[in-house]
mmCIF file of C-alpha atoms and ligand atoms in Angstrom:
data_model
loop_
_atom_site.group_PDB
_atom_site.id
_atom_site.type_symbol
_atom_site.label_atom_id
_atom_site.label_comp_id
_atom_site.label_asym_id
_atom_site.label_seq_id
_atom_site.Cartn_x
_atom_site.Cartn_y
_atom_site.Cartn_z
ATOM 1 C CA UNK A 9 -1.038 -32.370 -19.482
ATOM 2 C CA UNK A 10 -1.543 -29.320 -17.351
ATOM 3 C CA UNK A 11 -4.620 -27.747 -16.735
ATOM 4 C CA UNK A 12 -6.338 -25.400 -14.813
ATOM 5 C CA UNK A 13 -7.355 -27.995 -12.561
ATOM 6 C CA UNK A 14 -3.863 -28.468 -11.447
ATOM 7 C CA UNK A 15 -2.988 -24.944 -10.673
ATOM 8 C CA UNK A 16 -1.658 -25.222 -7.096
ATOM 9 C CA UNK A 17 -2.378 -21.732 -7.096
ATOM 10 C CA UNK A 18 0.548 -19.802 -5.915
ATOM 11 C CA UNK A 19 0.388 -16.200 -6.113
ATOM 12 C CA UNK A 20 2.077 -14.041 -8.982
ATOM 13 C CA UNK A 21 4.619 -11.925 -7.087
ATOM 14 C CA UNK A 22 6.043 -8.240 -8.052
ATOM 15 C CA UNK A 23 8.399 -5.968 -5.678
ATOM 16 C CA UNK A 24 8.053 -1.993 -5.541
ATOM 17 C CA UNK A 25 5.560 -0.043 -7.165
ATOM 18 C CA UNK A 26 4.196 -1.424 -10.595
ATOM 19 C CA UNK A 27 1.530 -0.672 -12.915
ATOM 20 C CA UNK A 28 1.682 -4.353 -14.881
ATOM 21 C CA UNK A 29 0.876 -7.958 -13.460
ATOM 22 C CA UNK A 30 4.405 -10.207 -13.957
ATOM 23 C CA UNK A 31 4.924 -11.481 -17.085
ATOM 24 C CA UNK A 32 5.590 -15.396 -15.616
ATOM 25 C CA UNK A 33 2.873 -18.127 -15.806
ATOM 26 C CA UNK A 34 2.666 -18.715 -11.659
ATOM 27 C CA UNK A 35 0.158 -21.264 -12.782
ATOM 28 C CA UNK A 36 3.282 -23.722 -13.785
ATOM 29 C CA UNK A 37 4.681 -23.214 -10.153
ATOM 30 C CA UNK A 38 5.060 -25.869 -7.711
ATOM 31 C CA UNK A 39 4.378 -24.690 -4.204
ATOM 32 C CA UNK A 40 8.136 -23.644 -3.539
ATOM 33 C CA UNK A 41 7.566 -21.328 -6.899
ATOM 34 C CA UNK A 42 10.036 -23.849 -8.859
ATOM 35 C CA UNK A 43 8.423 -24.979 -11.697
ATOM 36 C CA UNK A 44 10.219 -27.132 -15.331
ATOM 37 C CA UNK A 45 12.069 -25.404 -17.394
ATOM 38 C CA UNK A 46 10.009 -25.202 -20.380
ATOM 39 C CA UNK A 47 12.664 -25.768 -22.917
ATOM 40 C CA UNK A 48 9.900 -26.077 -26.080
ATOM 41 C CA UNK A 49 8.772 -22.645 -25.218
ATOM 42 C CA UNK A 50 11.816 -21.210 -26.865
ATOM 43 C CA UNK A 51 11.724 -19.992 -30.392
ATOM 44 C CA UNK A 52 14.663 -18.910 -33.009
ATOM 45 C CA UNK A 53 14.097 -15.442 -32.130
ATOM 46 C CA UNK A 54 14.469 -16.649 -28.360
ATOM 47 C CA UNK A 55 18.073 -18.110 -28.652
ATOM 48 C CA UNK A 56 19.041 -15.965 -31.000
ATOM 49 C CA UNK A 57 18.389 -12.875 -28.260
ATOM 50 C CA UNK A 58 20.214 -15.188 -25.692
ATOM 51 C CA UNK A 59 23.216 -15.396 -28.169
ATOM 52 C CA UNK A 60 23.068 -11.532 -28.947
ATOM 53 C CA UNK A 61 23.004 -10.761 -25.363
ATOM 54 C CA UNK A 62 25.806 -13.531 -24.194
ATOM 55 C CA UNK A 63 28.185 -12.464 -27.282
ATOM 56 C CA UNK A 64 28.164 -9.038 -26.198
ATOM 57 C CA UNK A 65 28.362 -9.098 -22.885
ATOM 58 C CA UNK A 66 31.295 -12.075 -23.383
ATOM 59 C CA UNK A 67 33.221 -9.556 -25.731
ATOM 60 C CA UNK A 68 33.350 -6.562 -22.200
ATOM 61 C CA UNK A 69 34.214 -8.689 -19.571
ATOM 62 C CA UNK A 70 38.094 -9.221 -20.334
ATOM 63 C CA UNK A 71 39.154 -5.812 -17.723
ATOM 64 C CA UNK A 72 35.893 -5.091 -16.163
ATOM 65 C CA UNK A 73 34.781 -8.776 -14.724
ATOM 66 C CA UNK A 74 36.154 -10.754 -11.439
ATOM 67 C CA UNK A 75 38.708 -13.521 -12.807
ATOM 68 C CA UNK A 76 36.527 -16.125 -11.411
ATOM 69 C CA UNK A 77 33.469 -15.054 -13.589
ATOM 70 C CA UNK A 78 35.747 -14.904 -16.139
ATOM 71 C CA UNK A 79 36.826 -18.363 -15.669
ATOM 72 C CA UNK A 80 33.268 -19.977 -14.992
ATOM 73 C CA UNK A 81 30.847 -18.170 -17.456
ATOM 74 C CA UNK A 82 31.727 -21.285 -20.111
ATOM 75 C CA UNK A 83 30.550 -23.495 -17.654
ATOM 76 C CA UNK A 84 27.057 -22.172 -18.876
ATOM 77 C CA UNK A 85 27.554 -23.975 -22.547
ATOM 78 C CA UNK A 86 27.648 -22.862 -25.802
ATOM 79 C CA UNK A 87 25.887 -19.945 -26.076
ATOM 80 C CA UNK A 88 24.086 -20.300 -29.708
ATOM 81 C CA UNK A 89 20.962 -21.996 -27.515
ATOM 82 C CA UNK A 90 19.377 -21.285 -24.099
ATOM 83 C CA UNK A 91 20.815 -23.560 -22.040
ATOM 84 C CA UNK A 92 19.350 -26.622 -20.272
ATOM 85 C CA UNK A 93 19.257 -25.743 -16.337
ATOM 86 C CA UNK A 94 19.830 -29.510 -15.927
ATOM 87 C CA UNK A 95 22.720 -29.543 -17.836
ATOM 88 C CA UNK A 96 24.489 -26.165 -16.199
ATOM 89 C CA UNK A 97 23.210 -27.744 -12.740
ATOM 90 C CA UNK A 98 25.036 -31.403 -12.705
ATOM 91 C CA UNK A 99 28.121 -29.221 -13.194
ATOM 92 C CA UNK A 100 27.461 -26.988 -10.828
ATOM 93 C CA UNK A 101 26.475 -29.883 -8.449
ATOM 94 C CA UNK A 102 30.117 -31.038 -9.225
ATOM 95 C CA UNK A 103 31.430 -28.023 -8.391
ATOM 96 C CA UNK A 104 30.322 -26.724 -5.439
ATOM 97 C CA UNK A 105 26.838 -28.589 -4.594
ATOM 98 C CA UNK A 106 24.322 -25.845 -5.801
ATOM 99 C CA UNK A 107 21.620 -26.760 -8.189
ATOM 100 C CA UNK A 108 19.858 -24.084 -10.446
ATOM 101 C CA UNK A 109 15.983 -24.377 -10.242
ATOM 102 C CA UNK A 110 13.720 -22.817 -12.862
ATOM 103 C CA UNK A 111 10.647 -20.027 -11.383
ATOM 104 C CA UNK A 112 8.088 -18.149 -13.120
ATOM 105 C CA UNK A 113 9.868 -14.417 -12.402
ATOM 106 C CA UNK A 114 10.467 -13.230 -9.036
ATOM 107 C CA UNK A 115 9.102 -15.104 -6.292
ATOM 108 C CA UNK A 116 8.274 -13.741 -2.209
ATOM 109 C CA UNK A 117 11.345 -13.671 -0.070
ATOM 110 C CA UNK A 118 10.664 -16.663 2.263
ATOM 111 C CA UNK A 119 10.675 -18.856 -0.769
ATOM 112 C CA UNK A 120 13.913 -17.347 -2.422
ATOM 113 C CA UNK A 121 15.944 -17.367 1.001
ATOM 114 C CA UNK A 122 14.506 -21.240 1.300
ATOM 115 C CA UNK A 123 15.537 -22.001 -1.851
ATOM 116 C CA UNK A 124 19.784 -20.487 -1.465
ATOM 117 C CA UNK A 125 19.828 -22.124 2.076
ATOM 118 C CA UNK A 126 19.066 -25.144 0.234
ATOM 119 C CA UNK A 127 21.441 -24.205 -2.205
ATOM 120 C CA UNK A 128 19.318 -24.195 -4.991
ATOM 121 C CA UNK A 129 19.313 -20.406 -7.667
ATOM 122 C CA UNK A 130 16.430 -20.048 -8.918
ATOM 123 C CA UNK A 131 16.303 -18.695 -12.615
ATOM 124 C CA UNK A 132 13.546 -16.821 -14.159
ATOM 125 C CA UNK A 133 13.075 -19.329 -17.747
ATOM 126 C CA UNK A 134 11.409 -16.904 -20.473
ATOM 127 C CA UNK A 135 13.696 -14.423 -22.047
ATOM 128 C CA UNK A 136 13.251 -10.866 -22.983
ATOM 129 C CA UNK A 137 11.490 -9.739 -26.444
ATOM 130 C CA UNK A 138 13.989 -8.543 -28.662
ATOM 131 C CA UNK A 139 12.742 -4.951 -28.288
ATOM 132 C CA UNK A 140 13.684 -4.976 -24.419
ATOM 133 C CA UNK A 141 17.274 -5.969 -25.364
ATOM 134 C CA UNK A 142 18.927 -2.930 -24.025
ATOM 135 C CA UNK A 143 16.749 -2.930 -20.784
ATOM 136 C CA UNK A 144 14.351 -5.202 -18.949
ATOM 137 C CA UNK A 145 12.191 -4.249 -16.203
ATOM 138 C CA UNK A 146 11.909 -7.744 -14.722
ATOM 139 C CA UNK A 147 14.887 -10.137 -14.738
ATOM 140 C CA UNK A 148 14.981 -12.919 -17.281
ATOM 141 C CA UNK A 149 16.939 -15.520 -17.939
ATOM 142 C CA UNK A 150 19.981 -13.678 -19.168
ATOM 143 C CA UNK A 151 20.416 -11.766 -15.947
ATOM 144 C CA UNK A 152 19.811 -14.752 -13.657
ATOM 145 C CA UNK A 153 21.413 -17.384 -16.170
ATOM 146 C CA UNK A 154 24.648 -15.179 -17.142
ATOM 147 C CA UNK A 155 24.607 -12.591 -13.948
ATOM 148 C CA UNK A 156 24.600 -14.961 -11.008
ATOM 149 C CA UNK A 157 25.534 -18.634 -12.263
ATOM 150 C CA UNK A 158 28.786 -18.215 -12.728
ATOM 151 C CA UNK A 159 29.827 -17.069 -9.513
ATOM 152 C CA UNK A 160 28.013 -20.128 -8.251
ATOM 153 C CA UNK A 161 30.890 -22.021 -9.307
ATOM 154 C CA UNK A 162 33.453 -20.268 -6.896
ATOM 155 C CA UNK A 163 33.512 -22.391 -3.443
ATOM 156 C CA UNK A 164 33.678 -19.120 -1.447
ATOM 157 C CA UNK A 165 30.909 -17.146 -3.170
ATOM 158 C CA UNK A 166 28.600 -20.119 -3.007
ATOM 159 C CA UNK A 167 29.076 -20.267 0.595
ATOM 160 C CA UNK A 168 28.001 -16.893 0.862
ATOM 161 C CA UNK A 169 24.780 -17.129 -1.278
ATOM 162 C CA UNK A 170 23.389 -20.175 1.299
ATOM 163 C CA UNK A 171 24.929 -18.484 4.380
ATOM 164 C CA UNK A 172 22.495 -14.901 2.736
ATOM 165 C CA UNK A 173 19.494 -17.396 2.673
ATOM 166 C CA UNK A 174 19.808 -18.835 5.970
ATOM 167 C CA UNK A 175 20.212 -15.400 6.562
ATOM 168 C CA UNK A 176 17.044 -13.973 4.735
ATOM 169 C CA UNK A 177 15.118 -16.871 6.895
ATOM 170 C CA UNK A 178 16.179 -15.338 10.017
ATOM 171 C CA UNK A 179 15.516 -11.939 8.694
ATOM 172 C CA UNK A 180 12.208 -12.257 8.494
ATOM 173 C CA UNK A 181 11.676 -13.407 11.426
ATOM 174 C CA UNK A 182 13.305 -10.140 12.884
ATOM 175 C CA UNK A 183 11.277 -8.221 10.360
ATOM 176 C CA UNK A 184 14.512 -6.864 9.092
ATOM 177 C CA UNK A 185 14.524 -7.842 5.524
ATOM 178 C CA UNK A 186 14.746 -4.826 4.442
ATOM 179 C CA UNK A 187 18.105 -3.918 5.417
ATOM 180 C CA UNK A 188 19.202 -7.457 4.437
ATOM 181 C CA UNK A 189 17.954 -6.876 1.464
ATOM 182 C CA UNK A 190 20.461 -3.463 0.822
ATOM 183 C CA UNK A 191 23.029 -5.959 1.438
ATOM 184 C CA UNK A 192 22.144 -8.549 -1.561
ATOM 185 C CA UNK A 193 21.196 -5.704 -3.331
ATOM 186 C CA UNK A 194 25.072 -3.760 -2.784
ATOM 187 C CA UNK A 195 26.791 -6.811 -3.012
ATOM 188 C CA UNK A 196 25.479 -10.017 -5.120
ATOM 189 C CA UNK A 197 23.355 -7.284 -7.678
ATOM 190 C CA UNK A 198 26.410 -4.580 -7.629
ATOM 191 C CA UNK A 199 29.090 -5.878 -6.036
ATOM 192 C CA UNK A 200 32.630 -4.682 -7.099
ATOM 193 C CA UNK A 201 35.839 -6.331 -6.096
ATOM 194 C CA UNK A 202 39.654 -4.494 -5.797
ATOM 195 C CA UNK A 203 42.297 -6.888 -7.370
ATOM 196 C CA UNK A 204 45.704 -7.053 -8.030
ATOM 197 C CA UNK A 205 44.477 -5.935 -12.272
ATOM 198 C CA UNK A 206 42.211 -2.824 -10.593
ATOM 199 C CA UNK A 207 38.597 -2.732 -9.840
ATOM 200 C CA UNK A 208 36.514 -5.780 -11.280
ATOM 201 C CA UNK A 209 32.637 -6.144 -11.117
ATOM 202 C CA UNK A 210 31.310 -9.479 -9.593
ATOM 203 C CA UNK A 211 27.739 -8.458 -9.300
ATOM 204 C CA UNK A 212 25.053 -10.207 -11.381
ATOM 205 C CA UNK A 213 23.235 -6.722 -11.965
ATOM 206 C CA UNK A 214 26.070 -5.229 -13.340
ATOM 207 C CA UNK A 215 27.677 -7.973 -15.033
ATOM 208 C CA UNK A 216 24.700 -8.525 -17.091
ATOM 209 C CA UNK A 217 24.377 -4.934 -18.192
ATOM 210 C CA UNK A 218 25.538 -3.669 -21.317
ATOM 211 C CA UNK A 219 25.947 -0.404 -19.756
ATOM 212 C CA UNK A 220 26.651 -0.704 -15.991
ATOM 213 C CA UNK A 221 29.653 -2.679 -16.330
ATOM 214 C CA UNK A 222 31.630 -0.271 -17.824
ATOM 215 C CA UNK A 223 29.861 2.634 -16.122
ATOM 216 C CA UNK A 224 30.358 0.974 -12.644
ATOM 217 C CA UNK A 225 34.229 0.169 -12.941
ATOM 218 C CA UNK A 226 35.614 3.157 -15.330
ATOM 219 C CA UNK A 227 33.092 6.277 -14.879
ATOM 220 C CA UNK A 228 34.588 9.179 -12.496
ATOM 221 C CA UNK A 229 30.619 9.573 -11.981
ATOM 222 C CA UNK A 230 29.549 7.320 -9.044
ATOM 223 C CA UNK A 231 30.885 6.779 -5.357
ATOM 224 C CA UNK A 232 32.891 3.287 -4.848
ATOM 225 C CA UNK A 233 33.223 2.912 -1.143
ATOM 226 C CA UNK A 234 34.886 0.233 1.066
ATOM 227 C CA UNK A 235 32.987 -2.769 1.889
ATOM 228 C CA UNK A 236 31.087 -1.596 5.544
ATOM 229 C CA UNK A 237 28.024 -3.909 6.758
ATOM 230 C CA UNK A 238 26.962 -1.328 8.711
ATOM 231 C CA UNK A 239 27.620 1.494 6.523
ATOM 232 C CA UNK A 240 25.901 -0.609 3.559
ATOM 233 C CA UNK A 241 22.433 -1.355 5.258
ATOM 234 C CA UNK A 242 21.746 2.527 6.149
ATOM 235 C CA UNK A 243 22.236 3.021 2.406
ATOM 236 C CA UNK A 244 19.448 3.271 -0.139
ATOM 237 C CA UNK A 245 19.824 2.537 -3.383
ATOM 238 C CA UNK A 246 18.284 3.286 -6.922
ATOM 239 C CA UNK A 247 16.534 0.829 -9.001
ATOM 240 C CA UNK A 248 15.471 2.547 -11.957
ATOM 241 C CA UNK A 249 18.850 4.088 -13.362
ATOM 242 C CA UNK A 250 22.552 2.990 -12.984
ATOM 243 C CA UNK A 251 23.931 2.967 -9.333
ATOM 244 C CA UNK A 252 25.677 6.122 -8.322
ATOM 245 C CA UNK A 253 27.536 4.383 -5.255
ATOM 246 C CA UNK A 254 29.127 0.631 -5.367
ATOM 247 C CA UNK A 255 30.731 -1.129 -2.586
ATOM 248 C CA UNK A 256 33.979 -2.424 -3.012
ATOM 249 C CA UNK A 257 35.495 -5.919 -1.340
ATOM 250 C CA UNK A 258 39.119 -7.015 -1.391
ATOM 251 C CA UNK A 259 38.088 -10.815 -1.480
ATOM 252 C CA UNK A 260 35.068 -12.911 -1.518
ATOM 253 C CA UNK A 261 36.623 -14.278 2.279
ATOM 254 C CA UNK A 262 36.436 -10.668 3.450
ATOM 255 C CA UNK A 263 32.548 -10.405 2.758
ATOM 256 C CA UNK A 264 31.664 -14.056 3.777
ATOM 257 C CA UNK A 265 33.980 -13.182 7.459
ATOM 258 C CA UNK A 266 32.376 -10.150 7.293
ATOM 259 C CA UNK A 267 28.656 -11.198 6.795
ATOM 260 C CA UNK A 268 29.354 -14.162 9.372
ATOM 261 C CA UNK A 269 28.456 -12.454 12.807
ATOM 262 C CA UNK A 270 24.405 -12.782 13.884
ATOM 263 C CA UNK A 271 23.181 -9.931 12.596
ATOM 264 C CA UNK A 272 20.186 -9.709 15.306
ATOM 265 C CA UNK A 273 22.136 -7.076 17.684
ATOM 266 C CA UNK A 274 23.221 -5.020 14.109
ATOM 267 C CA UNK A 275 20.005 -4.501 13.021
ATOM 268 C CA UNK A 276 18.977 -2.813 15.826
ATOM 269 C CA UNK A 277 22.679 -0.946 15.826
ATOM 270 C CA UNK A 278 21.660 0.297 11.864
ATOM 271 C CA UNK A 279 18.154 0.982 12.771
ATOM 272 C CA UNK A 280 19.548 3.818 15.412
ATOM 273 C CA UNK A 281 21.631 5.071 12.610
ATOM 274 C CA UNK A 282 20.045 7.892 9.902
ATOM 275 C CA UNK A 283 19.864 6.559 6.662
ATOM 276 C CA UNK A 284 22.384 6.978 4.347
ATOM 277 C CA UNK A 285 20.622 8.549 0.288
ATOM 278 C CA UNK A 286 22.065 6.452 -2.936
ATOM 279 C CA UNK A 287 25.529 8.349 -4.071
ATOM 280 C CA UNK A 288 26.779 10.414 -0.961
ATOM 281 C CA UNK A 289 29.921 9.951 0.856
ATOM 282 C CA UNK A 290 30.381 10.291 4.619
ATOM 283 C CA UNK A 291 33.028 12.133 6.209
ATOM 284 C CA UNK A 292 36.240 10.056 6.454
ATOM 285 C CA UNK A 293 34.801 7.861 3.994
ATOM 286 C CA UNK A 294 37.897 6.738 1.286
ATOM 287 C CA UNK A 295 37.120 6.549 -2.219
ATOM 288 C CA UNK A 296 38.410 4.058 -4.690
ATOM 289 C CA UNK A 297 39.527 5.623 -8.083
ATOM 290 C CA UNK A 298 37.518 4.279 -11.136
ATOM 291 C CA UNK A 299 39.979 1.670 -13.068
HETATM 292 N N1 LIG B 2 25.230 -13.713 9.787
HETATM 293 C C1 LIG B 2 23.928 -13.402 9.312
HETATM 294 C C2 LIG B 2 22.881 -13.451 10.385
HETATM 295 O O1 LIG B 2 23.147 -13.845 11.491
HETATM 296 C C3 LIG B 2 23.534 -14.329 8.175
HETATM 297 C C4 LIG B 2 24.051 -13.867 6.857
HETATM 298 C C5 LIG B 2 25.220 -14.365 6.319
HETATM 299 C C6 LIG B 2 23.353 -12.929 6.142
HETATM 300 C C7 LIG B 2 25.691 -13.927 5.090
HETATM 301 C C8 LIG B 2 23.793 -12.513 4.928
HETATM 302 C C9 LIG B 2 24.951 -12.988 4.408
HETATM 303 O O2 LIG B 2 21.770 -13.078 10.158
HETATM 304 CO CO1 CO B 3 19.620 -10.706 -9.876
#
């Protein structure tokens, strides 16, 4: 049973300006926002949108996705039902150690950063209607579920996402999470990576787009700059359209080495610095060529 009575009372969260409370129940949260996956909520129409999405999303990724999404997304189960996070997670656990932890939507910072540096994802567990297939304004479970899981299965990349919320801890103390944040947002959310087949996407925001993913690796119309920490915390970035500049790694090594130093002196470096706007190029700044 679950009443009012045993609402612990943790407070519905939304980021940037919005006109509409979150869609998640915060009353099922624990106090670390985690809450049961409520697996009875689902209805037909609910895995049948999961398998719509998941199908066409699969059917893009051969060319345009990392190889190691590529070879973990079946590690998230047939697709013809909404998984079970427990079963996704004691593979994952296998794998590389992290768990995935249901929430009720987005949750406040200090709780997300707590959960990665205790390598736990949390993933939103209601699904989109199936008129907000083409575009949701909060993430679901398809973006957390299909966008970041996989990943979680590469040893490197799940380094990274515990070594961001250790990170994001420290950040706030430093009251810098803003320009952390451009750095999640440039490189888990849009990240693209150069291999020896071209550019790939390895970013959860683009990888579960049905747009952005082709847009992002094959469109002459955005910027796709070298990987630069500094570089990539001046920059702002759009959140209501698709991205008009990516940054590009060479290897998931290269932005864990990279992201390694204490970032305490560099945040006050990039706060010196002007800001870079969403889609310009500096001078001496290289391009790469869409695939
Ligand atoms: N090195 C960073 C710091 O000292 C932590 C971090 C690692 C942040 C990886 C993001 C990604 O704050
Ligand atoms: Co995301």
């Amino acid at each position: 049973m679950r009443g009012k009575a045993l609402n612990v009372g943790v407070a519905p969260v939304t980021y940037g300006q919005g006109d509409r409370p979150p869609r998640g129940d915060y009353a099922r949260a624990r106090s670390d926002y985690t809450c049961e996956q409520n697996h009875a909520q689902y209805r037909t129409e609910d895995h049948d949108t999961y398998r719509r999405l998941y199908t066409r999303q699969l059917r893009q990724l051969p060319d345009l996705a990392c190889p190691e999404f590529i070879g973990a997304v079946g590690q998230l189960g047939a697709p013809e039902h909404i998984p079970h996070f427990d079963d996704v997670s004691e593979r994952l656990l296998k794998a590389t150690g992290w768990q995935i932890v249901g929430v009720p939507g987005l949750i406040p910072e200090e709780a997300f950063f707590a959960l990665l540096a205790d390598r736990k994802f949390p993933v939103t567990d209601w699904i989109r209607r199936p008129d907000e297939f083409d575009y949701v304004v909060e993430p679901d479970i398809f973006h957390d579920l299909f966008g970041h899981v996989p990943l979680l299965f590469d040893p490197m990349f799940a380094d990274y996402m515990q070594a961001y919320g250790r990170g994001g801890l420290k950040a706030s103390r430093l009251d810098a999470c803003e320009l952390l944040a451009r750095l999640y947002w440039y490189t888990v959310e849009f990240g693209l990576i150069q291999t020896s087949e071209g550019l790939r996407a390895y970013g959860a925001g683009i990888l579960s787009s049905a747009g952005e993913l082709r847009h992002s690796v094959m469109s002459s119309k955005p910027r796709r700059i070298a990987f630069d920490l500094r570089r990539l915390m001046r920059s702002r970035y759009k959140i209501d359209s698709y991205q008009s500049s990516y940054f590009v790694i060479d290897s998931f090594a290269q932005l864990f080495d990279a992201t390694a130093p204490d970032f305490t002196p560099i945040y006050s470096e990039v706060r010196a610095l002007r800001e870079v706007e969403a889609g310009a190029v500096l001078a001496g700044e290289r391009e790469f060529k869409a695939h």
